[in-house]
Short mmCIF file of C-alpha atoms in Angstrom, two decimals:
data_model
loop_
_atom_site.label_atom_id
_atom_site.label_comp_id
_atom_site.label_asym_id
_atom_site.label_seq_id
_atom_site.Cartn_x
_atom_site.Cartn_y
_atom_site.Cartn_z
CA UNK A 1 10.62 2.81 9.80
CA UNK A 2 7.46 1.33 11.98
CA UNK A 3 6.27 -1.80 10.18
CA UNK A 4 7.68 -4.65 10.89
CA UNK A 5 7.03 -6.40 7.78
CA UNK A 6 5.05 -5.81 4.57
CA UNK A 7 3.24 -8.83 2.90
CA UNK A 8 2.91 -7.32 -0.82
CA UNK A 9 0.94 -8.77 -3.88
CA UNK A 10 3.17 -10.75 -6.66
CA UNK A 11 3.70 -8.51 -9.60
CA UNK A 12 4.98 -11.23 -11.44
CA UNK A 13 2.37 -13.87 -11.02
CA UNK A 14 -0.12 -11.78 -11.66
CA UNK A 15 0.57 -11.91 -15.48
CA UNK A 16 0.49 -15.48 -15.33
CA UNK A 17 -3.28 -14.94 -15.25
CA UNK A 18 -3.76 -15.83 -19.21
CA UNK A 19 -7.76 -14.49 -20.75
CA UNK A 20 -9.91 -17.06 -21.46
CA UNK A 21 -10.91 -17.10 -25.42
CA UNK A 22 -13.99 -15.85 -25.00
CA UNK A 23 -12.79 -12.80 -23.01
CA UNK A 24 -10.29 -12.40 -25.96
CA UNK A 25 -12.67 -12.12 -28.93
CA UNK A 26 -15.09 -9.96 -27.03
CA UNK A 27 -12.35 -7.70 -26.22
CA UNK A 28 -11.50 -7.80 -29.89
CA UNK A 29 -14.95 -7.19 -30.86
CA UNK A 30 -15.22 -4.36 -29.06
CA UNK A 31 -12.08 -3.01 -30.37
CA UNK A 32 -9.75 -3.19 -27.10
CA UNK A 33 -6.23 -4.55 -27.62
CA UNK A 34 -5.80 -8.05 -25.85
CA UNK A 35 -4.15 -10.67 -27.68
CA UNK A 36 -4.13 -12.79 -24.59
CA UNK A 37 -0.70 -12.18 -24.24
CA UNK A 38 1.48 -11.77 -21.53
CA UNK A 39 2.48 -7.67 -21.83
CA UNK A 40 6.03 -7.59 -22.28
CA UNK A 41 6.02 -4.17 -20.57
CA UNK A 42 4.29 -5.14 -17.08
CA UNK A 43 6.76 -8.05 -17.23
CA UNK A 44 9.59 -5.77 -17.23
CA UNK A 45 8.28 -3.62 -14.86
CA UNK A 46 7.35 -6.20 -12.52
CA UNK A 47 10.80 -7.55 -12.80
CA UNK A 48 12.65 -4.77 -12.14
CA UNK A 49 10.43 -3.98 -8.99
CA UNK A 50 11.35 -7.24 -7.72
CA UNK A 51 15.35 -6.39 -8.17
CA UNK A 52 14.66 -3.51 -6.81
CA UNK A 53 13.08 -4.94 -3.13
CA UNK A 54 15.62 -7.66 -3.15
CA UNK A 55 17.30 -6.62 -0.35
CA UNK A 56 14.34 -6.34 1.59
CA UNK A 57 13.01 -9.78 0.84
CA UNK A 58 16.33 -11.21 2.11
CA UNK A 59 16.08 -9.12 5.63
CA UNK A 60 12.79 -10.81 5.94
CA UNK A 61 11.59 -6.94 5.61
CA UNK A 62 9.22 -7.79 2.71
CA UNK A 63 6.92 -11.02 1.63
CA UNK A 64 5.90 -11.97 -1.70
CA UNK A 65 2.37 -13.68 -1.75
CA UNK A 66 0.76 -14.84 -4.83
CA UNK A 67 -2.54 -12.89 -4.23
CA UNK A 68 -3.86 -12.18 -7.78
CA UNK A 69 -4.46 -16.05 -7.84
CA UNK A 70 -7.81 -15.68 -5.53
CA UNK A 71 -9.19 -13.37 -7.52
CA UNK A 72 -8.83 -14.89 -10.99
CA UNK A 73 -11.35 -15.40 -13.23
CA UNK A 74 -13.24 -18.98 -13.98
CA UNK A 75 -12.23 -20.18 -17.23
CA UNK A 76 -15.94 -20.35 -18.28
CA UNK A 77 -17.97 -16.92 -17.91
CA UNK A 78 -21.26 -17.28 -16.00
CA UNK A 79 -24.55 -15.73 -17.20
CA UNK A 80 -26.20 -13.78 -14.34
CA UNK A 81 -29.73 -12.74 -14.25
CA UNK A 82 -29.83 -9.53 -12.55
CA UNK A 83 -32.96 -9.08 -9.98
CA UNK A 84 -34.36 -6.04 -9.47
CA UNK A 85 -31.18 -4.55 -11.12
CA UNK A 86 -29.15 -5.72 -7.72
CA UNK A 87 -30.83 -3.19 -5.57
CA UNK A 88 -30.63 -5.69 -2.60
CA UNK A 89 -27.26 -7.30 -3.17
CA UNK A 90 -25.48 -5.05 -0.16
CA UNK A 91 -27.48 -3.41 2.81
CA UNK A 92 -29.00 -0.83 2.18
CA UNK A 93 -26.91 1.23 4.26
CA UNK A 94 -23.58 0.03 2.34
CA UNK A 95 -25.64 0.42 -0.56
CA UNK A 96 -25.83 3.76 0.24
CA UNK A 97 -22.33 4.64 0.99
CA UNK A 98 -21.27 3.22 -2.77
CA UNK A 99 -23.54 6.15 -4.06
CA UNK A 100 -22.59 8.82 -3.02
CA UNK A 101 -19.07 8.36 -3.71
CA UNK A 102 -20.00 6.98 -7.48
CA UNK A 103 -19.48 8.53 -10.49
CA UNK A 104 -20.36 7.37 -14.25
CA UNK A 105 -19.33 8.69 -17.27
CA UNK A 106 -20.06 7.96 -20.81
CA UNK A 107 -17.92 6.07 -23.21
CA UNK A 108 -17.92 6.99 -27.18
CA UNK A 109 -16.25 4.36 -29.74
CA UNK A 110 -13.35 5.89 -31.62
CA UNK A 111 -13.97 6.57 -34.99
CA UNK A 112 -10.73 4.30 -35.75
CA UNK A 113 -12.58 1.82 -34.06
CA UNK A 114 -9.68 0.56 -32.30
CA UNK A 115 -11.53 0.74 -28.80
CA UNK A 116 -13.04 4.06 -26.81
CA UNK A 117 -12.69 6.88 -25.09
CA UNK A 118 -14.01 7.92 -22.02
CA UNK A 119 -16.14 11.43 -21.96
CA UNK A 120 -15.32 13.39 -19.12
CA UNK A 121 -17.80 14.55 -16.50
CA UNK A 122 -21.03 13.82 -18.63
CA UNK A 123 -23.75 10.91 -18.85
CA UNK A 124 -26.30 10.70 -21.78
CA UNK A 125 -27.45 7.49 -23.57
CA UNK A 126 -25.20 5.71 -24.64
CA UNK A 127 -23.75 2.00 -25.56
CA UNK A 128 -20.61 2.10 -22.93
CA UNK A 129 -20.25 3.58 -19.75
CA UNK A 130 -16.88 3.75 -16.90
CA UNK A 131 -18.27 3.57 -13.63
CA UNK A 132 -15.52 4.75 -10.98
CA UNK A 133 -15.87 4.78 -7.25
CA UNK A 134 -14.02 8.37 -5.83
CA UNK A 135 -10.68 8.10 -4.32
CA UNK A 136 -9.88 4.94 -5.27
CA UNK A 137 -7.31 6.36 -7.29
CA UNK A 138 -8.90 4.06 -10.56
CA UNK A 139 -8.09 0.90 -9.67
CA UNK A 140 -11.94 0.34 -9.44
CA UNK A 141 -12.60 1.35 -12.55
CA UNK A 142 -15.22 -0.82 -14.45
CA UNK A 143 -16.29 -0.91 -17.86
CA UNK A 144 -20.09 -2.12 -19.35
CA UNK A 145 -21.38 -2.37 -22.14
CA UNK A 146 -25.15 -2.39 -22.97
CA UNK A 147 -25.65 -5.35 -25.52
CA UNK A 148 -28.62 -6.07 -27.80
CA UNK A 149 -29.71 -10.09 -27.07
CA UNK A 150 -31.72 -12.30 -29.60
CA UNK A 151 -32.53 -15.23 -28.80
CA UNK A 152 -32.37 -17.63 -31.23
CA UNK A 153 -33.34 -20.82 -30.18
CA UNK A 154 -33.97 -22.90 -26.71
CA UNK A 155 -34.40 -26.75 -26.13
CA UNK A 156 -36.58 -26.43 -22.57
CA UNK A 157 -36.06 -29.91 -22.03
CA UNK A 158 -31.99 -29.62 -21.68
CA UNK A 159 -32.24 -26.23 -20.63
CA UNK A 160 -29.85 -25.18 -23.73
CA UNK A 161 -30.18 -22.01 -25.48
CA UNK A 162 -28.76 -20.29 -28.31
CA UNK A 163 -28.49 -16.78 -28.49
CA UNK A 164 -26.46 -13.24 -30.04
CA UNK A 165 -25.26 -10.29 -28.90
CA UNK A 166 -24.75 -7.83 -30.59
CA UNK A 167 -23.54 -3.84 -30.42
CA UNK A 168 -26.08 -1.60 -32.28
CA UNK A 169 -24.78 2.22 -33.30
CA UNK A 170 -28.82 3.13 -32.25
CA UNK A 171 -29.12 5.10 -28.95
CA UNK A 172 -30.70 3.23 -26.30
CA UNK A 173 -33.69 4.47 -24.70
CA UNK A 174 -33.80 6.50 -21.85
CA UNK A 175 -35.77 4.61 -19.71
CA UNK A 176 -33.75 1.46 -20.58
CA UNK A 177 -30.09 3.37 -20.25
CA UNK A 178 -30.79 4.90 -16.97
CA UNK A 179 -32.21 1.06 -15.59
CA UNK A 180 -28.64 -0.55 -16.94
CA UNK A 181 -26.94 2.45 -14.66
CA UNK A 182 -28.34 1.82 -11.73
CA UNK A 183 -27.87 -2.11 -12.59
CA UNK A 184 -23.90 -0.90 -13.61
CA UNK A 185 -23.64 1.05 -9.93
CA UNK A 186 -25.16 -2.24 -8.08
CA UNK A 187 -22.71 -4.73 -9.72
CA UNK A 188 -19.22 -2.61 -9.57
CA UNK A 189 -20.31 -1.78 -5.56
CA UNK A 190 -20.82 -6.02 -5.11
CA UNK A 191 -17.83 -6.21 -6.91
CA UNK A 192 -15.39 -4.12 -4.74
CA UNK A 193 -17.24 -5.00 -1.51
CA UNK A 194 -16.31 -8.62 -2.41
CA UNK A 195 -12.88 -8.12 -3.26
CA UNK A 196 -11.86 -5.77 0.20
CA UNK A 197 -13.62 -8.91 1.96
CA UNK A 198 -11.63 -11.83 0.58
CA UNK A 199 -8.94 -9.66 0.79
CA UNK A 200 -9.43 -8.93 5.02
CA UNK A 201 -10.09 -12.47 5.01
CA UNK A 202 -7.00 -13.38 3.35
CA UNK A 203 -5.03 -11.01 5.42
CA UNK A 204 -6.52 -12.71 8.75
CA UNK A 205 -5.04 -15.72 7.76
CA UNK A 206 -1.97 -14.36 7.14
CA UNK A 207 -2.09 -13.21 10.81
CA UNK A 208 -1.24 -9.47 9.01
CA UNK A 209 -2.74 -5.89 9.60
CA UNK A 210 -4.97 -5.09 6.24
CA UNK A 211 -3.25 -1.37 4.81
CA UNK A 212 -5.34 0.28 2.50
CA UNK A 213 -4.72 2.18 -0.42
CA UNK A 214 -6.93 4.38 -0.38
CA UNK A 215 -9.20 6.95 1.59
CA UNK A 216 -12.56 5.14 0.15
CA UNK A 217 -11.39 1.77 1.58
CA UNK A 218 -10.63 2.57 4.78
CA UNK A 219 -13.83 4.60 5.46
CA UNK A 220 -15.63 1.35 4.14
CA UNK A 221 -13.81 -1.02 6.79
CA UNK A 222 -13.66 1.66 9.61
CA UNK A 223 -17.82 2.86 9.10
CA UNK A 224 -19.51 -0.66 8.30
CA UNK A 225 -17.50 -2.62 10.46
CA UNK A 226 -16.38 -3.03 14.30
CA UNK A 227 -13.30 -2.00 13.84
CA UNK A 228 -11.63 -1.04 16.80
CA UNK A 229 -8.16 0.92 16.26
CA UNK A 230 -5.24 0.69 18.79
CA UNK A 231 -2.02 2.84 19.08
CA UNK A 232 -0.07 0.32 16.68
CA UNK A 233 -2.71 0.90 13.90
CA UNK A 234 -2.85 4.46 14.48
CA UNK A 235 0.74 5.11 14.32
CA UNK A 236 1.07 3.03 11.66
CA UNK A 237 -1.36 4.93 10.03
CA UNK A 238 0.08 8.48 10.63
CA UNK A 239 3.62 7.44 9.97
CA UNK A 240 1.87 5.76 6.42
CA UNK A 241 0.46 9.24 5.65
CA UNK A 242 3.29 11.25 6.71
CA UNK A 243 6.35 12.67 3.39
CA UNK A 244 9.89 11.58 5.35
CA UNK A 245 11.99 13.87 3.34
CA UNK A 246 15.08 13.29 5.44
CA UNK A 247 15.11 9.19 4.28
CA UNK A 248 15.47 10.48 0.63
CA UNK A 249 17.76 8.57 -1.29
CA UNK A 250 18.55 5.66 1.28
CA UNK A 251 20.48 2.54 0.17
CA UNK A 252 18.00 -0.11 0.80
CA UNK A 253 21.00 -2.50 1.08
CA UNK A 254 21.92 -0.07 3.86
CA UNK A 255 18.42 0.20 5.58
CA UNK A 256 18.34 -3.48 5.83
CA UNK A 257 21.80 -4.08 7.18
CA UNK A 258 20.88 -1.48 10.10
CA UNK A 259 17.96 -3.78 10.73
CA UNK A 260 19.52 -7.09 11.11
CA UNK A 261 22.46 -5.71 13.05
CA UNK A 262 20.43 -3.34 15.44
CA UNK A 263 17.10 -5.20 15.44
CA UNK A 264 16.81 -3.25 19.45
CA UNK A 265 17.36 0.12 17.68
CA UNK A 266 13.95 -0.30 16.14
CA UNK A 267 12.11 -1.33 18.74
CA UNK A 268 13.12 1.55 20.51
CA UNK A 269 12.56 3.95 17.98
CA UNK A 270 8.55 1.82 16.97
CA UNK A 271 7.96 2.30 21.03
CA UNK A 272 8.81 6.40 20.99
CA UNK A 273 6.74 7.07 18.01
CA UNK A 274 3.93 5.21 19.79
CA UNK A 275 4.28 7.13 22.92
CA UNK A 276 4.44 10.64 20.63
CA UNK A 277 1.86 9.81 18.23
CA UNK A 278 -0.81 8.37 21.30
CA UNK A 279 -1.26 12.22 21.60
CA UNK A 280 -2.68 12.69 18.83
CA UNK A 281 -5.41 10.27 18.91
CA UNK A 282 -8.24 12.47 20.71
CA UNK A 283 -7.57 15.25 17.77
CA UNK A 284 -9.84 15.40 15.03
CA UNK A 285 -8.71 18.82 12.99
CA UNK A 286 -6.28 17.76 10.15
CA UNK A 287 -4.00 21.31 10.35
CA UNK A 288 -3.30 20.52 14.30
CA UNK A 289 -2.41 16.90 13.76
CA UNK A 290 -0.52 18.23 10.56
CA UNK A 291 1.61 20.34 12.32
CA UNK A 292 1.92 18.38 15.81
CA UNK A 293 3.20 15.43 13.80
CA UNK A 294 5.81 17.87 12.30
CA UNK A 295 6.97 18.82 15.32
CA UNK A 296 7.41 14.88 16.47
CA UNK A 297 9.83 14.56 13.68
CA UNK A 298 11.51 17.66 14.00
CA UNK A 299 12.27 16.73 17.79
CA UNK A 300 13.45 13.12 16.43
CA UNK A 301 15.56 13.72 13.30
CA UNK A 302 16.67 16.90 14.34
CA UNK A 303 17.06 17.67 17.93
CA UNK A 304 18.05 14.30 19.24
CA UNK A 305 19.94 13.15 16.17
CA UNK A 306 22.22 16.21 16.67
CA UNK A 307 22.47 15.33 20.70
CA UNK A 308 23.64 11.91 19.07
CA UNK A 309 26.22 13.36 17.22
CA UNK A 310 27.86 15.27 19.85
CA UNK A 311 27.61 12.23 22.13
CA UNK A 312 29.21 10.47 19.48
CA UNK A 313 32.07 13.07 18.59
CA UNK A 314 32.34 13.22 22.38
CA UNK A 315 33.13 9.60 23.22
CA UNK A 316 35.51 9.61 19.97
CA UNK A 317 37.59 12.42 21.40
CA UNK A 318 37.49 10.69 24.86
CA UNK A 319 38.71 7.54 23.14
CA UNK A 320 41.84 9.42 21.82
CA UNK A 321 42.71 11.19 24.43
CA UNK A 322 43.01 8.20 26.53
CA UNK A 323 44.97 6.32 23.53
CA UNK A 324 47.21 9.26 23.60
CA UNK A 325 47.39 8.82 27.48
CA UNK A 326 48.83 4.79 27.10
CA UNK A 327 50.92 5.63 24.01
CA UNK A 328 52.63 8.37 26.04
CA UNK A 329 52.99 5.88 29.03
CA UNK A 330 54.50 2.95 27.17
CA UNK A 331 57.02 5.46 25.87
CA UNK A 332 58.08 6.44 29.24
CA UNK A 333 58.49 2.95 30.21
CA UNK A 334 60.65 2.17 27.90
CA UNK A 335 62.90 5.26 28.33
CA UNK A 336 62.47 6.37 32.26
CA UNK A 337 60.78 3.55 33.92
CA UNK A 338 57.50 6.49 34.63
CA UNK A 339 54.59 4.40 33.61
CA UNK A 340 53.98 0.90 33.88
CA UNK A 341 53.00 -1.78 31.61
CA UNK A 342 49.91 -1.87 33.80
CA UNK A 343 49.00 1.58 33.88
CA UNK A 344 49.16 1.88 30.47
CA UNK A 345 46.85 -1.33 30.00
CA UNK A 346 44.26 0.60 32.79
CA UNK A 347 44.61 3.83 30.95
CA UNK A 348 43.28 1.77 27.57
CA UNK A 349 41.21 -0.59 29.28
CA UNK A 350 39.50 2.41 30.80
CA UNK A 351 38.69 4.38 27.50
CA UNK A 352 37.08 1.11 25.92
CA UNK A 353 35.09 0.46 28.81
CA UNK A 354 34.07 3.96 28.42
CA UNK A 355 33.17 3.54 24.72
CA UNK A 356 31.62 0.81 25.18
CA UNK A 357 29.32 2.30 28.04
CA UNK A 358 28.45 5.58 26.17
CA UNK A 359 28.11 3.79 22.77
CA UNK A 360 25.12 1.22 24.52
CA UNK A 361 23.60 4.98 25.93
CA UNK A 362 23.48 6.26 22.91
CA UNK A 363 21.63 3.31 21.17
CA UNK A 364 18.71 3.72 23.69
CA UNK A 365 17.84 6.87 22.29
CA UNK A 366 15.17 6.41 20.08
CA UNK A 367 16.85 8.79 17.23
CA UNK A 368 20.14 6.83 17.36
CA UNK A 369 18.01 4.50 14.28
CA UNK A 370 18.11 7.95 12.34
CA UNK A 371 21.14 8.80 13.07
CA UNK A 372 22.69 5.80 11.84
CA UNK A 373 21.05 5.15 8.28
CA UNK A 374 21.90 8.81 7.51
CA UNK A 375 25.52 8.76 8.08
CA UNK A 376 25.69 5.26 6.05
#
C-alpha cells in the first residue's frame, strides 16, 4: 500500500545452482541427503509463488532479479588458512556486535547415520557444531565440522600436496574445540557481513531501497554505517512492521487493477501516511508508537472510508433524483408541452456535472484507495 515497487530474489533460478561433486560426496560422507539434484519440492513451491505474484509482475508492482547467481559458489572449493582463527577479519567493533548476538550449539550424528541433529541450548566437545546469529530467523545458520588432516605427501617444488580428512568418533580436546569455535564465530560473522554488503551494493545499482528481513540486519546497517533515515524509509518501515487486517483476503488481480487505473489515488494515500507517520519519528517507546500508529489507521480505514461512503451514496442519490427530474420532464413534453427538450438536457447535464465534480472530491481523500479495493 506504500512501496512503489518490490525487486524480489528469483525462486526459480535459484535451484539452477547445481553442487559441485565434491560438495556432493562430502555431504554424503557426512550423511546429509544431497544428490545434487534439483528438489522437486522447492521447484514446485517456487512455481506456484510465481503464479501466485503474476498479477503483480504484469502491473510492474513486482521485479524478478536473478540474485542467487552473485552469491554462488566457485566450482572448485578453495583451501583457506585461517590466521589467528580470523580474529581480525571485521573491526573489532563489528566484531563485537556478531558476539553478542551469537549462539552455538552442538551437533550429535544420528545413530542411523543418515546425517545429525542439532542439541539444543548446550556446547561441549564435539565433532559438529550450528552456529546461528539471533533474529535472523535461521537463514544464517552455518554448519562446521572439525576434521582430522594427514598429510600424506607434498612436492615443494610444484607446491602440490596430498592429503585426508577424515571424521574420528574421538572427542576433541578442549583446548582445540573451544579454538575451532571461536575460528567457527569469526568465519560465519565474515560470511554474513559479506553477503548484506554485496547485497547493499547490488541494491545501489539497482537504484532500490535495501528492506531487511530481519531485526539483526537492520541494526547492523543502521549502527556500523552512516545511514541517514528520511520520512520515506521510516514510513516504509512502520507500514512494513505494521498487521493490516482490513486487506485480508484481497484479489491481487483486483489490487493491481486499482493501481493502474488510479495511479493518483496512491500517491495521495503514500503522501498522508507520510504526513501521519512523520509524528512518530521523535518517539522512541514501542507501546506509544504501537498504539499511535493504530489510531492512524483507525482514522484512515475507518473514519474517512465511512465519510467516503456517504459521499458516495450521497452523489448516487443526487444522480437519481435528477434522472428522475429529466425523465419526468420529457414526459411532460410529450403530453403538455411543460418541459422542454432543453430543460430536460440541463436537468441531466447538471447531475453528471455534479457526479463528476463530487466523484474527483472524493478521490483526493487519501482513504478513497481503501475504500475502493474493499468494495471490489
Amino acid at each position: 500500500m506504500y512501496v512503489d515497487q518490490f525487486i524480489i530474489k528469483d525462486p526459480l533460478f535459484n535451484l539452477t545452482d547445481i553442487k559441485s561433486e565434491t560438495n556432493t560426496v562430502m555431504a554424503k560422507y557426512l550423511g546429509y541427503q544431497n544428490n545434487g539434484k534439483i528438489d522437486r519440492n522447492k521447484l514446485k513451491k517456487a512455481s506456484s509463488f510465481l503464479k501466485d505474484i503474476t498479477p503483480m509482475i504484469a502491473g510492474n508492482y513486482a521485479k524478478i532479479f536473478p540474485l542467487s547467481y552473485h552469491f554462488e559458489a566457485p566450482k572448485e572449493i578453495p583451501l583457506n588458512l585461517p590466521t589467528d582463527y580470523y580474529n581480525g577479519v571485521l573491526p573489532k567493533e563489528i566484531m563485537e556486535f556478531f558476539w553478542d548476538n551469537i549462539s552455538v550449539r552442538s551437533m550429535e550424528k544420528l545413530k542411523s547415520g543418515d546425517g545429525w541433529q542439532v542439541v539444543e541450548d548446550k556446547l561441549y566437545p564435539c565433532r559438529g557444531i550450528v552456529v546461528d546469529i539471533k533474529k535472523t530467523n535461521l537463514k544464517s545458520s552455518m554448519i562446521y565440522h572439525l576434521f582430522e588432516m594427514e598429510i600424506l605427501s607434498l612436492d615443494e617444488k610444484t607446491g602440490v600436496a596430498t592429503f585426508r580428512q577424515t571424521l574420528p568418533d574421538t572427542v576433541p580436546d578442549a583446548n582445540h574445540f573451544n579454538a575451532w569455535v571461536t575460528q567457527s564465530i569469526n568465519s560465519t560473522s565474515k560470511h554474513f557481513f559479506d553477503g548484506v554488503f554485496k547485497e547493499n551494493f547490488i541494491s545501489s545499482n539497482l537504484n532500490a531501497t535495501y528492506l531487511c528481513d530481519n531485526d539483526f540486519t537492520s541494526k547492523l546497517i543502521s549502527q556500523n554505517y552512516n545511514i541517514k533515515e528520511t520520512i520515506q524509509t521510516e514510513t516504509a518501515n512502520r507500514i512494513i512492521n505494521f498487521d493490516l487486517p482490513f486487506l485480508d483476503n484481497i484479489d491481487i488481480d483486483k489490487l493491481m487493477t486499482v493501481r493502474e487505473m488510479d495511479s493518483e489515488v496512491f500517491t495521495n494515500f503514500r503522501i498522508e501516511l507520510e504526513k501521519h507517520f512523520r509524528e512518530l519519528r521523535m518517539l522512541s517507546d514501542p507501546k506509544i508508537i504501537q498504539q499511535k500508529t493504530e489510531n492512524i489507521f483507525h482514522e484512515l480505514n475507518e473514519v474517512q472510508v465511512q465519510k467516503i461512503k456517504q459521499k458516495i451514496d450521497y452523489i448516487n442519490k443526487q444522480v437519481f433524483v435528477n434522472s428522475v427530474i429529466g425523465v419526468g420532464g420529457l414526459a411532460g413534453g410529450f403530453s403538455t408541452g411543460g418541459f422542454s427538450l432543453l430543460a430536460t438536457a440541463l436537468a441531466l447535464g447538471k447531475g453528471y456535472k455534479d457526479y463528476i465534480d463530487y466523484k474527483e472530491k472524493v478521490k483526493e481523500n487519501p482513504s478513497y484507495l481503501l475504500w475502493k479495493i474493499r468494495k471490489k
